[in-house]
Short mmCIF file of C-alpha atoms in Angstrom, two decimals:
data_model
loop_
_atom_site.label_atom_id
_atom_site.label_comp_id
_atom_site.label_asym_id
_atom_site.label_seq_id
_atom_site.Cartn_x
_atom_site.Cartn_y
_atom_site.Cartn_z
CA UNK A 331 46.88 87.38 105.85
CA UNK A 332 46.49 86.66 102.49
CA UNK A 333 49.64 86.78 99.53
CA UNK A 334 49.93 88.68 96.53
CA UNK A 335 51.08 85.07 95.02
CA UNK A 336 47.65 83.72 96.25
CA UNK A 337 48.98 82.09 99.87
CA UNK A 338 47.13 82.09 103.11
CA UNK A 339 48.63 82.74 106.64
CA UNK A 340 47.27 80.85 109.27
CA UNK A 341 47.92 79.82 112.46
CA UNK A 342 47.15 76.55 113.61
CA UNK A 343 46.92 74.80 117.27
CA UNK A 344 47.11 78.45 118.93
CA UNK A 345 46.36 78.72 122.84
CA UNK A 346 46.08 81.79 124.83
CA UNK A 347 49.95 83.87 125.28
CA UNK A 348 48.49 85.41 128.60
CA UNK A 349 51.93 85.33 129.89
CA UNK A 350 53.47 87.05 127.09
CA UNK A 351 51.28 89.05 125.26
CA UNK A 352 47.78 90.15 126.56
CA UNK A 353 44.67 88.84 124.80
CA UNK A 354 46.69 87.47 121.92
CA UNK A 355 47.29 83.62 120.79
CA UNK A 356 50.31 81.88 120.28
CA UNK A 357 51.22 78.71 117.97
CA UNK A 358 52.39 76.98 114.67
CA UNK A 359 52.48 79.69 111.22
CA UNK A 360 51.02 77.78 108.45
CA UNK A 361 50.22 78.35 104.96
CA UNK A 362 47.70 77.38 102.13
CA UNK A 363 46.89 78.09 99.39
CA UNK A 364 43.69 79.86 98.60
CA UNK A 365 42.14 77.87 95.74
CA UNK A 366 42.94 75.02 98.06
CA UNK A 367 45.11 72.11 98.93
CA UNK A 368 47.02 71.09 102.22
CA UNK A 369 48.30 73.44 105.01
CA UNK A 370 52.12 73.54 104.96
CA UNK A 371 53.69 74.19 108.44
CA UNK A 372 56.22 76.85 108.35
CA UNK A 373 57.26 78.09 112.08
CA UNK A 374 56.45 77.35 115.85
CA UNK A 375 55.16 80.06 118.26
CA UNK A 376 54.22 82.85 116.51
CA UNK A 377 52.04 85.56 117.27
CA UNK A 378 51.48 87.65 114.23
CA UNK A 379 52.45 87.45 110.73
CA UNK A 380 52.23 89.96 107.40
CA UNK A 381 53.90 88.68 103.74
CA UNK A 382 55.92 90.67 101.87
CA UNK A 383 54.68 93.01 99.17
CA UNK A 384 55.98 90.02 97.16
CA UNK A 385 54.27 87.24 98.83
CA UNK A 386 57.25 85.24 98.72
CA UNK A 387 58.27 85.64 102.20
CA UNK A 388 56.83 86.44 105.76
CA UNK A 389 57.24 89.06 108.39
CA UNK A 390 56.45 87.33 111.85
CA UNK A 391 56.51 88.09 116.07
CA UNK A 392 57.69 84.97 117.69
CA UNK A 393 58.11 84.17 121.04
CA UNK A 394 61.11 82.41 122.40
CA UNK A 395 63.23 82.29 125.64
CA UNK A 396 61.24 84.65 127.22
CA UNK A 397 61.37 87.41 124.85
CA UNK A 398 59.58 88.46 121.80
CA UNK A 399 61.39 88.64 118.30
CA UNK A 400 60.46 90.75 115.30
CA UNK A 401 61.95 88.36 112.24
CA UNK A 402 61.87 88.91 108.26
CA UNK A 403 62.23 86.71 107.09
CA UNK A 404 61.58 83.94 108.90
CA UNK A 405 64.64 83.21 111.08
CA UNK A 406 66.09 86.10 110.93
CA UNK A 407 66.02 88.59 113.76
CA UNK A 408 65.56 92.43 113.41
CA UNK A 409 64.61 93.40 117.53
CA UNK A 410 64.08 91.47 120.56
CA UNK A 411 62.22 93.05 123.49
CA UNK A 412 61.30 92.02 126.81
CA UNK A 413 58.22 93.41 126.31
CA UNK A 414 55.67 92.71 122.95
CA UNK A 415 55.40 92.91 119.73
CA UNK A 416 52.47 93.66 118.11
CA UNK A 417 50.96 93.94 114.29
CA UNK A 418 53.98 94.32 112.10
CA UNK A 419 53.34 95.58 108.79
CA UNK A 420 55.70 95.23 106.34
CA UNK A 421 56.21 98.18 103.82
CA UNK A 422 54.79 98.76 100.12
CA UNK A 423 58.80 98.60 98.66
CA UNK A 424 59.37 95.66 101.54
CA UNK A 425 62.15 97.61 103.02
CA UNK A 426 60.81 98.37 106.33
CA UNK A 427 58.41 96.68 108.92
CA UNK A 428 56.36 98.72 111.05
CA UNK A 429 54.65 97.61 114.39
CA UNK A 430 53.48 98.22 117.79
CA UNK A 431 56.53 98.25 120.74
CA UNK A 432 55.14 97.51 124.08
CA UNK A 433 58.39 97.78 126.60
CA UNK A 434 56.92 96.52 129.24
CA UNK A 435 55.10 92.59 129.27
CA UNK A 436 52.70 93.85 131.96
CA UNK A 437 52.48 97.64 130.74
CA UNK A 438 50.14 98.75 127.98
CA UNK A 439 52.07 101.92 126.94
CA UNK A 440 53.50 101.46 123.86
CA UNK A 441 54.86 103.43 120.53
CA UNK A 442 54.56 102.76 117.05
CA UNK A 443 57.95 101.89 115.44
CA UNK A 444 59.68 101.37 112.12
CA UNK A 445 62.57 98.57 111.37
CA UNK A 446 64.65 98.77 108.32
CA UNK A 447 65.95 95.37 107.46
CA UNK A 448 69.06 95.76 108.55
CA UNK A 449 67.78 96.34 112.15
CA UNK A 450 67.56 99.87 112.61
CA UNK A 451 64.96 100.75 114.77
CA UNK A 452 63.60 104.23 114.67
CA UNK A 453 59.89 105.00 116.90
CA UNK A 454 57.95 107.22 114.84
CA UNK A 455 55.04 108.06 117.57
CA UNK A 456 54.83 107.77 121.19
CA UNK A 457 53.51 107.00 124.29
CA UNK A 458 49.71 105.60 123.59
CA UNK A 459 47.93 104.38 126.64
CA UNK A 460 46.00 102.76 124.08
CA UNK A 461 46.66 101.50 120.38
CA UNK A 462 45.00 98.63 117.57
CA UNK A 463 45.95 98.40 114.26
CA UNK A 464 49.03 99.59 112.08
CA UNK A 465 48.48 99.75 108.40
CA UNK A 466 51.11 101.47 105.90
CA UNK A 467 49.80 104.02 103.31
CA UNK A 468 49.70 102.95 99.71
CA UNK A 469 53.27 105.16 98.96
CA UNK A 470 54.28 103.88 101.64
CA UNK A 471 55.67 107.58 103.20
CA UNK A 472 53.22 107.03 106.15
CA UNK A 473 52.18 104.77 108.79
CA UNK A 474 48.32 104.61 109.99
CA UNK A 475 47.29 103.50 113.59
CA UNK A 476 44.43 103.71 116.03
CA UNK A 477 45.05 105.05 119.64
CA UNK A 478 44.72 107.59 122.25
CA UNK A 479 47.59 109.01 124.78
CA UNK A 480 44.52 108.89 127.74
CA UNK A 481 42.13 106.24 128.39
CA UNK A 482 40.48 104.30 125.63
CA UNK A 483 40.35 107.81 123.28
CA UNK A 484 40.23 106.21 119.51
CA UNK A 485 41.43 108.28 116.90
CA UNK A 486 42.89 107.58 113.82
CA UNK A 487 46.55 108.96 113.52
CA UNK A 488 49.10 108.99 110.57
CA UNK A 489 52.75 109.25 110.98
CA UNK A 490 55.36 110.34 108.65
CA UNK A 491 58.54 107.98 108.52
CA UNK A 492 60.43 111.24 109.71
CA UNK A 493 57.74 111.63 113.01
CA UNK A 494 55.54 114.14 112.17
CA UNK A 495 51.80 112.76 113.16
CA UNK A 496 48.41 114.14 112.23
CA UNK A 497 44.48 113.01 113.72
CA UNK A 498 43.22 111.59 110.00
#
């Protein structure tokens, strides 16, 4: 992902998570700038990443003893599953993180959920046999997501933060 300050999330030295999370890599969150210059480590086994509307800080899944950890910022731990974690999103005002809850490491249902920062965890949309990509709306009063309840079906859904979802 890239910052609003101009920073670039990478992730270096990944392998294969097989074990935890299907089809997804695992290993050291870096950043760089974009006009250039050295790669500055910033956290070991991580899966996915999104800054902050601010770019000063990241949103990150991280896998450790077992478990996967949604943590903003960095460190910081706002839900643990035994499951996975998948493509949080953190909010336009940087109040909430959205992402993909997967309770079961060898399932592939899974529900599209909201964290506030404090750790309250409220699941907006559920179950998908199938689901890709979480993106907030530009106010910020909905959460977009690909998916289908049956089979590989792909539509595009929106969800209010209240629940109520729509086929875009």
């Amino acid at each position: 992902g890239i910052s609003a300050s101009g920073e670039m999330a990478l992730l270096r030295n990944a392998i294969p998570s097989s074990s935890v999370v299907p089809s997804a890599q695992v290993g050291m969150l870096a950043s760089a700038p974009l006009a250039g210059g050295a790669a500055r480590d910033l956290a070991e086994g991580i899966l996915f990443a999104d800054w902050s509307p601010d770019g000063k800080q990241l949103a990150v899944v991280r896998v450790a003893d077992g478990k996967t950890r949604l943590e903003f910022p960095i460190g910081r731990v706002l839900y643990e599953t035994g499951g996975w974690i998948a493509n949080p999103r953190v909010s336009p005002r940087g109040d909430r993180i959205a992402f993909l809850d997967f309770p079961s490491s060898q399932g592939t249902e899974s529900a599209v959920v909201v964290v506030d920062l404090s750790g309250q965890r409220t699941v907006l949309a559920t179950p998908f046999a199938y689901i890709n990509g979480l993106a907030w709306s530009r106010k910020g009063d909905e959460v977009w997501f690909a998916g289908g309840r049956t089979g590989l079906a792909k539509d595009l859904y929106a969800v209010t933060l209240s629940g109520r979802e729509r086929v875009v």
